[in-house]
Amino acid sequence: MQLGHRTLALKGHNTRMIKMVDLTIRHGLSIVLAFAFIVFSYVGNNEAQAQSGGSIQNIQVEGNRRVEPETVRTYMQLGPGDRYEAYKVDASLKALFSTGLFSDVKIRKSGGTVIVTVVENPIINQVAFGGNSEVDDPTLGSEVQLKARSVFTRAKVQADVQRILDVYSRNGRFAASVDPKIIELDHNRVDLVYEIYEGPSTKVKSINFIGNSAFSDKQLRSVITTSQTNLLSFLKPTDIYDPDRLNLDRELLRQHYLKNGYADARVISAVADLDPAGTGFYITFTVEEGDPYRFGDILIETSLSDLDPDSLRSQLKTRSGRTYNAAEVDKTIEALTVAVSEKGYAFARVRPRADRDPIERTIGVNYVIEQGPRVYIERINIIGNTRTLDYVIRREFRIEEGDAYNRLLVDRARQRLVALRFFKKVTISRQRGSAADRIILNVHVIEESTGELSFGVGYSTQEGVIGDISISERNLMGRGQFIRLKLGGSFERAQIDLSFTEPRFLGRNLSAGFDIFHKEVDYTDESSYSSTRTGGGLRLGFPISENIWLTTRYTFTREDIDAEDDASDAILQAEGVNNISAIGYTISYDTRNVKRNPSKGIYLSLSQELAGVGGDINYLRTVAEARAYYPIRDKIVLVGRLVGGHITGWDGQDVRLVDSFYKGGETIRGFARSGYGPRDDDGDSLGGTMFYAGTIEARFPIPFVPEELGLGGAIFADAGTLYDVGTGPSAGETFFDSDSIRASVGASILWESPLGPLRADFAYVISSESFDEEEAFRFGASTQF
């Protein structure tokens, strides 16, 4: 029993010893681990402090090839003697990347040295374009910013891609895409190639208007610059959707309404919708016309001493009772501002104060003249004109550098620049000059195409197949000059005309130009002769008032008449070559709301030509014309026209038959060409020295026919006469002459075709002479009147 007890006691003692040893070992390991943690933490903190807070002794640049080390150091936000801190390292990285010189930058510290490792962006060897046919390389090259020998950066490449896409968008190719590619060369150089997919052209399929009742869609389309696509769209780019041009069209529509009495008119929106197939845009203008107004009382008020308002009334362009015209208000403000400044008030400004009477629908205008701020124009900068010369833009300003600043005169200059139609967009901004009383004007323009190629082909019952082609440029060589070359002909006629116009001759509001022409006409069917006329002329025109224009001219013509053997004796007398030297003038008065397809207003003109200023032929020709347009109701217009002429010889000469008037279906429908008037017994037309004719016509849209087809209708009544033979026939020769009135009635179909305006006239003659030649149907190019 004792033995067993001791054995148990020994076992218990050993167990306690093992537990004590195990506890001791664990305690020792804990102490060792804690000590090691303290040591390593201390060392790590010292190293971290050495990395972030240690003083910098040197900055070393690595990896650079072209860029000098000192250039890199100038962009560093830390330097020798500074503490190495994380926020300065971050700022240095941003500064170096912003230079665009490097594709990668790394910064680290080794002891007291900061090591900057850079990877330079390559240099562009050349920039090329592939896949482009609609837009040429020079045009694209002028748009992109990356050029040969510039530094390649991906950001600039992406920016240039967007610029190229913008070019194609302006050309109506919205599906275009651009894939930039680089070809690596030696010495860290690359070739940059823009692979372009141009995609199909996206044209303007339709232009519609919502809310218009005073003017038809066709009339409003003639106001804006954007046009619908048609068979001849390839000749000019105006059928391409362009957001800048659309903004210009909104402004043109607004101005059109404001100058025609609609003071409350607004263009609410201009929306361009791309059709689901992506082949064309449908443009919709939403307008709010409001009521038409007339001018009420027109007053002038001034707070300036010694300035008599009555002395300025001659400058008023607005008249009480006339249709309200915002353009006339602007011109009056300009005229008053100039007149007041000439009286010694350089800083005066004119503010129109409108007195609107919605019941009577009148707007009275009180022009208030007061002293303005003393600010001078230091400089006028012209920006964006890559083609148009600076002086063409500057001459539209009535103020110059050094003059007193007047906001209204600047606004008027902008309106004149827009009216030139050389630019898609014109903005004028101001910035402070070198002193508080000095400002700088920045004129920003976006140019548009000003050249045009057009042609027309058709059929006339008078001349058979007819056609013409013309090339024109309204901003020749960026000088604002107009030039046109036109060729036309038919089975009976061939002609070529060259016209040139300088709209600001001698820097003044004078329009000067010249014309050169050659024309061959076969009158053998009508009068048994043919003629060839070659010559040229000079002209000078200028405005007398707001709506009155005077044009003077000189013309020299060399004429060759070839008569058939059986022609009238009077025509045989004119056979041969003659020189005609003539001076003349035309004075016109025009208040039409639009020049093409007007619906309101009047047009008056008087022309005279005196031949005999040298040359072989002496005569005085006078022609007068009056037209009136009155809207009967929505889109129905009543048109009236009176025209007459007289020619007489002088200095002992009679009027030759070839200089007489020959009239037919162009004045009285229902008659053939040269179809009424004096005639010999062989049926040849002899012409007359006196004629007059009148027309009354009602134009209307054809019911149930979509307006976008451009079809319209008209009913008319014509009347007039032609009489009094010039050079009388020889004794024994029989001829017919009568001053009796010829008249006809009928109907017409009008078509604004892709080839130009056409019309078909169906006429019934109700009064004629037995020797007249009639023609019930007449088809051909529409005569605008």
Tab-separated table of C-alpha atoms in Angstrom, residues 387-626:
chain	number	residue	atom	x	y	z
A	387	ARG	CA	-10.941	84.272	-96.277
A	388	THR	CA	-12.754	87.586	-95.932
A	389	LEU	CA	-10.373	90.530	-95.693
A	390	ASP	CA	-10.461	92.671	-92.570
A	391	TYR	CA	-11.490	95.877	-94.336
A	392	VAL	CA	-14.610	94.189	-95.767
A	393	ILE	CA	-15.768	93.652	-92.181
A	394	ARG	CA	-14.540	96.979	-90.815
A	395	ARG	CA	-16.334	99.033	-93.459
A	396	GLU	CA	-19.683	97.864	-92.059
A	397	PHE	CA	-18.889	99.771	-88.847
A	398	ARG	CA	-19.878	103.436	-88.704
A	399	ILE	CA	-17.386	103.920	-85.874
A	400	GLU	CA	-13.612	103.507	-85.814
A	401	GLU	CA	-10.836	102.951	-83.313
A	402	GLY	CA	-10.511	106.067	-81.163
A	403	ASP	CA	-14.187	107.040	-81.548
A	404	ALA	CA	-16.647	107.257	-78.700
A	405	TYR	CA	-18.218	103.856	-78.009
A	406	ASN	CA	-21.892	103.543	-78.857
A	407	ARG	CA	-23.553	100.176	-78.328
A	408	LEU	CA	-26.342	100.852	-80.802
A	409	LEU	CA	-23.904	101.585	-83.618
A	410	VAL	CA	-22.060	98.373	-82.801
A	411	ASP	CA	-25.314	96.390	-82.899
A	412	ARG	CA	-26.199	97.921	-86.260
A	413	ALA	CA	-22.773	96.921	-87.592
A	414	ARG	CA	-23.439	93.334	-86.540
A	415	GLN	CA	-26.787	93.354	-88.355
A	416	ARG	CA	-25.117	94.616	-91.520
A	417	LEU	CA	-22.503	91.864	-91.291
A	418	VAL	CA	-25.239	89.238	-90.960
A	419	ALA	CA	-27.077	90.752	-93.956
A	420	LEU	CA	-23.993	90.246	-96.145
A	421	ARG	CA	-24.544	86.473	-95.917
A	422	PHE	CA	-20.806	85.884	-95.915
A	423	PHE	CA	-20.934	84.438	-92.404
A	424	LYS	CA	-22.923	81.757	-90.625
A	425	LYS	CA	-22.423	83.452	-87.275
A	426	VAL	CA	-21.381	86.923	-86.112
A	427	THR	CA	-20.799	87.883	-82.481
A	428	ILE	CA	-19.253	91.052	-81.060
A	429	SER	CA	-17.858	90.913	-77.533
A	430	ARG	CA	-16.256	93.592	-75.354
A	431	GLN	CA	-13.269	93.505	-73.041
A	432	ARG	CA	-11.604	96.088	-70.855
A	433	GLY	CA	-8.893	98.124	-72.545
A	434	SER	CA	-5.675	99.613	-71.218
A	435	ALA	CA	-7.618	102.105	-69.080
A	436	ALA	CA	-10.971	102.316	-67.378
A	437	ASP	CA	-12.429	104.450	-70.181
A	438	ARG	CA	-11.155	102.207	-72.975
A	439	ILE	CA	-12.737	99.061	-74.401
A	440	ILE	CA	-11.683	96.528	-77.012
A	441	LEU	CA	-14.230	95.103	-79.443
A	442	ASN	CA	-13.711	91.511	-80.599
A	443	VAL	CA	-15.636	90.629	-83.751
A	444	HIS	CA	-15.941	86.832	-84.063
A	445	VAL	CA	-17.152	85.477	-87.417
A	446	ILE	CA	-17.706	81.985	-88.817
A	447	GLU	CA	-17.510	82.047	-92.593
A	448	GLU	CA	-19.714	80.095	-94.986
A	449	SER	CA	-19.494	79.151	-98.637
A	450	THR	CA	-20.287	82.088	-100.945
A	451	GLY	CA	-19.774	80.458	-104.346
A	452	GLU	CA	-22.626	78.964	-106.313
A	453	LEU	CA	-22.996	76.891	-109.450
A	454	SER	CA	-26.500	76.683	-110.864
A	455	PHE	CA	-28.151	75.594	-114.050
A	456	GLY	CA	-31.601	75.114	-115.439
A	457	VAL	CA	-33.116	73.081	-118.230
A	458	GLY	CA	-36.649	73.418	-119.493
A	459	TYR	CA	-38.980	73.761	-122.413
A	460	SER	CA	-40.680	76.862	-123.708
A	461	THR	CA	-43.445	76.970	-126.244
A	462	GLN	CA	-41.710	80.036	-127.694
A	463	GLU	CA	-38.105	78.835	-127.919
A	464	GLY	CA	-38.313	75.058	-127.536
A	465	VAL	CA	-35.705	73.515	-125.259
A	466	ILE	CA	-34.003	76.178	-123.155
A	467	GLY	CA	-31.155	75.983	-120.715
A	468	ASP	CA	-28.691	78.076	-118.807
A	469	ILE	CA	-25.744	77.633	-116.473
A	470	SER	CA	-24.146	80.226	-114.230
A	471	ILE	CA	-21.215	80.418	-111.864
A	472	SER	CA	-21.295	83.155	-109.245
A	473	GLU	CA	-19.227	84.272	-106.279
A	474	ARG	CA	-20.543	86.955	-103.946
A	475	ASN	CA	-17.345	87.352	-101.902
A	476	LEU	CA	-14.678	87.332	-104.609
A	477	MET	CA	-11.203	86.763	-103.127
A	478	GLY	CA	-12.579	87.801	-99.755
A	479	ARG	CA	-13.118	91.385	-100.975
A	480	GLY	CA	-16.929	91.343	-100.788
A	481	GLN	CA	-17.262	91.709	-104.565
A	482	PHE	CA	-19.795	89.906	-106.747
A	483	ILE	CA	-19.019	88.208	-110.053
A	484	ARG	CA	-21.161	85.981	-112.260
A	485	LEU	CA	-20.612	84.190	-115.548
A	486	LYS	CA	-23.800	83.014	-117.208
A	487	LEU	CA	-24.363	81.038	-120.396
A	488	GLY	CA	-27.817	80.470	-121.813
A	489	GLY	CA	-29.477	79.389	-124.999
A	490	SER	CA	-32.209	77.667	-126.903
A	491	PHE	CA	-32.920	76.728	-130.514
A	492	GLU	CA	-33.352	80.446	-131.264
A	493	ARG	CA	-31.015	82.162	-128.824
A	494	ALA	CA	-27.441	81.919	-127.558
A	495	GLN	CA	-25.855	84.333	-125.078
A	496	ILE	CA	-23.053	84.770	-122.593
A	497	ASP	CA	-22.898	87.405	-119.850
A	498	LEU	CA	-20.179	88.392	-117.416
A	499	SER	CA	-21.105	90.731	-114.557
A	500	PHE	CA	-18.948	92.247	-111.823
A	501	THR	CA	-20.107	94.430	-108.928
A	502	GLU	CA	-18.188	96.311	-106.249
A	503	PRO	CA	-20.805	97.071	-103.554
A	504	ARG	CA	-18.651	99.665	-101.729
A	505	PHE	CA	-17.030	101.649	-104.501
A	506	LEU	CA	-14.400	104.102	-103.185
A	507	GLY	CA	-15.313	102.972	-99.688
A	508	ARG	CA	-18.729	104.602	-99.940
A	509	ASN	CA	-22.276	103.324	-100.213
A	510	LEU	CA	-21.955	103.169	-103.993
A	511	SER	CA	-22.481	100.071	-106.098
A	512	ALA	CA	-20.261	100.067	-109.201
A	513	GLY	CA	-19.705	97.389	-111.799
A	514	PHE	CA	-19.370	96.383	-115.388
A	515	ASP	CA	-21.079	93.948	-117.776
A	516	ILE	CA	-19.783	92.178	-120.880
A	517	PHE	CA	-22.197	90.349	-123.160
A	518	HIS	CA	-22.587	88.548	-126.465
A	519	LYS	CA	-26.021	87.573	-127.727
A	520	GLU	CA	-27.237	85.914	-130.932
A	521	VAL	CA	-30.991	85.770	-131.610
A	522	ASP	CA	-32.854	84.283	-134.559
A	523	TYR	CA	-36.045	86.249	-135.364
A	524	THR	CA	-36.530	84.725	-138.816
A	525	ASP	CA	-39.857	83.145	-137.869
A	526	GLU	CA	-41.266	86.363	-136.425
A	527	SER	CA	-39.588	89.170	-138.396
A	528	SER	CA	-37.288	87.559	-141.036
A	529	TYR	CA	-33.981	88.651	-139.527
A	530	SER	CA	-31.345	87.579	-137.031
A	531	SER	CA	-29.088	89.739	-134.902
A	532	THR	CA	-25.761	89.504	-133.145
A	533	ARG	CA	-25.048	91.961	-130.331
A	534	THR	CA	-21.699	92.242	-128.587
A	535	GLY	CA	-20.751	94.879	-126.064
A	536	GLY	CA	-20.283	95.987	-122.527
A	537	GLY	CA	-21.333	98.555	-120.015
A	538	LEU	CA	-20.491	100.403	-116.828
A	539	ARG	CA	-22.959	101.122	-114.028
A	540	LEU	CA	-23.072	103.059	-110.781
A	541	GLY	CA	-25.876	102.804	-108.233
A	542	PHE	CA	-26.636	104.429	-104.907
A	543	PRO	CA	-29.579	104.849	-102.497
A	544	ILE	CA	-31.494	108.112	-102.493
A	545	SER	CA	-33.552	107.166	-99.454
A	546	GLU	CA	-34.519	104.084	-97.501
A	547	ASN	CA	-36.615	102.550	-100.310
A	548	ILE	CA	-35.447	104.480	-103.370
A	549	TRP	CA	-32.452	103.369	-105.430
A	550	LEU	CA	-30.906	105.065	-108.473
A	551	THR	CA	-28.696	103.244	-110.988
A	552	THR	CA	-26.874	105.021	-113.819
A	553	ARG	CA	-25.195	103.230	-116.720
A	554	TYR	CA	-23.323	103.528	-119.965
A	555	THR	CA	-23.531	100.809	-122.641
A	556	PHE	CA	-21.694	100.299	-125.891
A	557	THR	CA	-23.054	97.684	-128.325
A	558	ARG	CA	-21.843	96.536	-131.700
A	559	GLU	CA	-24.832	95.171	-133.587
A	560	ASP	CA	-24.896	93.074	-136.748
A	561	ILE	CA	-28.298	92.619	-138.438
A	562	ASP	CA	-28.719	89.895	-141.073
A	563	ALA	CA	-32.067	90.155	-142.887
A	564	GLU	CA	-33.618	87.628	-145.241
A	565	ASP	CA	-34.340	88.599	-148.826
A	566	ASP	CA	-38.104	88.654	-148.283
A	567	ALA	CA	-37.916	90.747	-145.111
A	568	SER	CA	-39.746	94.035	-144.766
A	569	ASP	CA	-38.086	97.033	-146.400
A	570	ALA	CA	-37.752	98.651	-142.985
A	571	ILE	CA	-35.773	95.660	-141.717
A	572	LEU	CA	-33.642	95.609	-144.858
A	573	GLN	CA	-32.779	99.257	-144.168
A	574	ALA	CA	-31.393	98.261	-140.746
A	575	GLU	CA	-29.257	95.454	-142.155
A	576	GLY	CA	-25.535	95.721	-141.547
A	577	VAL	CA	-23.238	96.668	-138.661
A	578	ASN	CA	-23.969	99.577	-136.344
A	579	ASN	CA	-22.449	100.900	-133.155
A	580	ILE	CA	-24.811	101.968	-130.381
A	581	SER	CA	-23.488	104.187	-127.590
A	582	ALA	CA	-26.055	104.912	-124.879
A	583	ILE	CA	-26.386	106.332	-121.392
A	584	GLY	CA	-29.282	105.604	-119.078
A	585	TYR	CA	-30.684	105.360	-115.596
A	586	THR	CA	-33.213	103.414	-113.563
A	587	ILE	CA	-34.878	104.748	-110.454
A	588	SER	CA	-36.875	102.312	-108.337
A	589	TYR	CA	-39.033	102.403	-105.235
A	590	ASP	CA	-39.500	99.096	-103.407
A	591	THR	CA	-41.510	98.274	-100.281
A	592	ARG	CA	-42.131	94.549	-100.964
A	593	ASN	CA	-41.958	92.381	-97.857
A	594	VAL	CA	-39.769	89.835	-99.674
A	595	LYS	CA	-38.123	90.048	-103.079
A	596	ARG	CA	-39.149	86.564	-104.139
A	597	ASN	CA	-42.830	85.610	-103.990
A	598	PRO	CA	-43.912	88.791	-102.171
A	599	SER	CA	-47.343	89.010	-100.606
A	600	LYS	CA	-47.412	92.687	-99.667
A	601	GLY	CA	-45.962	95.971	-100.871
A	602	ILE	CA	-45.381	97.910	-104.056
A	603	TYR	CA	-42.600	98.212	-106.608
A	604	LEU	CA	-42.197	101.187	-108.955
A	605	SER	CA	-39.497	101.763	-111.565
A	606	LEU	CA	-38.703	104.247	-114.300
A	607	SER	CA	-35.940	103.646	-116.860
A	608	GLN	CA	-34.652	105.832	-119.655
A	609	GLU	CA	-31.924	105.197	-122.211
A	610	LEU	CA	-30.477	107.799	-124.574
A	611	ALA	CA	-28.581	106.396	-127.575
A	612	GLY	CA	-26.490	108.790	-129.629
A	613	VAL	CA	-23.668	109.663	-127.248
A	614	GLY	CA	-21.376	108.754	-130.112
A	615	GLY	CA	-22.174	105.746	-132.272
A	616	ASP	CA	-24.489	105.499	-135.272
A	617	ILE	CA	-27.991	105.249	-133.754
A	618	ASN	CA	-30.033	107.943	-131.983
A	619	TYR	CA	-33.095	107.244	-129.873
A	620	LEU	CA	-34.659	107.865	-126.466
A	621	ARG	CA	-36.363	104.845	-124.863
A	622	THR	CA	-38.564	105.163	-121.751
A	623	VAL	CA	-40.085	102.268	-119.785
A	624	ALA	CA	-42.144	102.528	-116.595
A	625	GLU	CA	-43.544	99.755	-114.428
A	626	ALA	CA	-45.681	99.485	-111.321
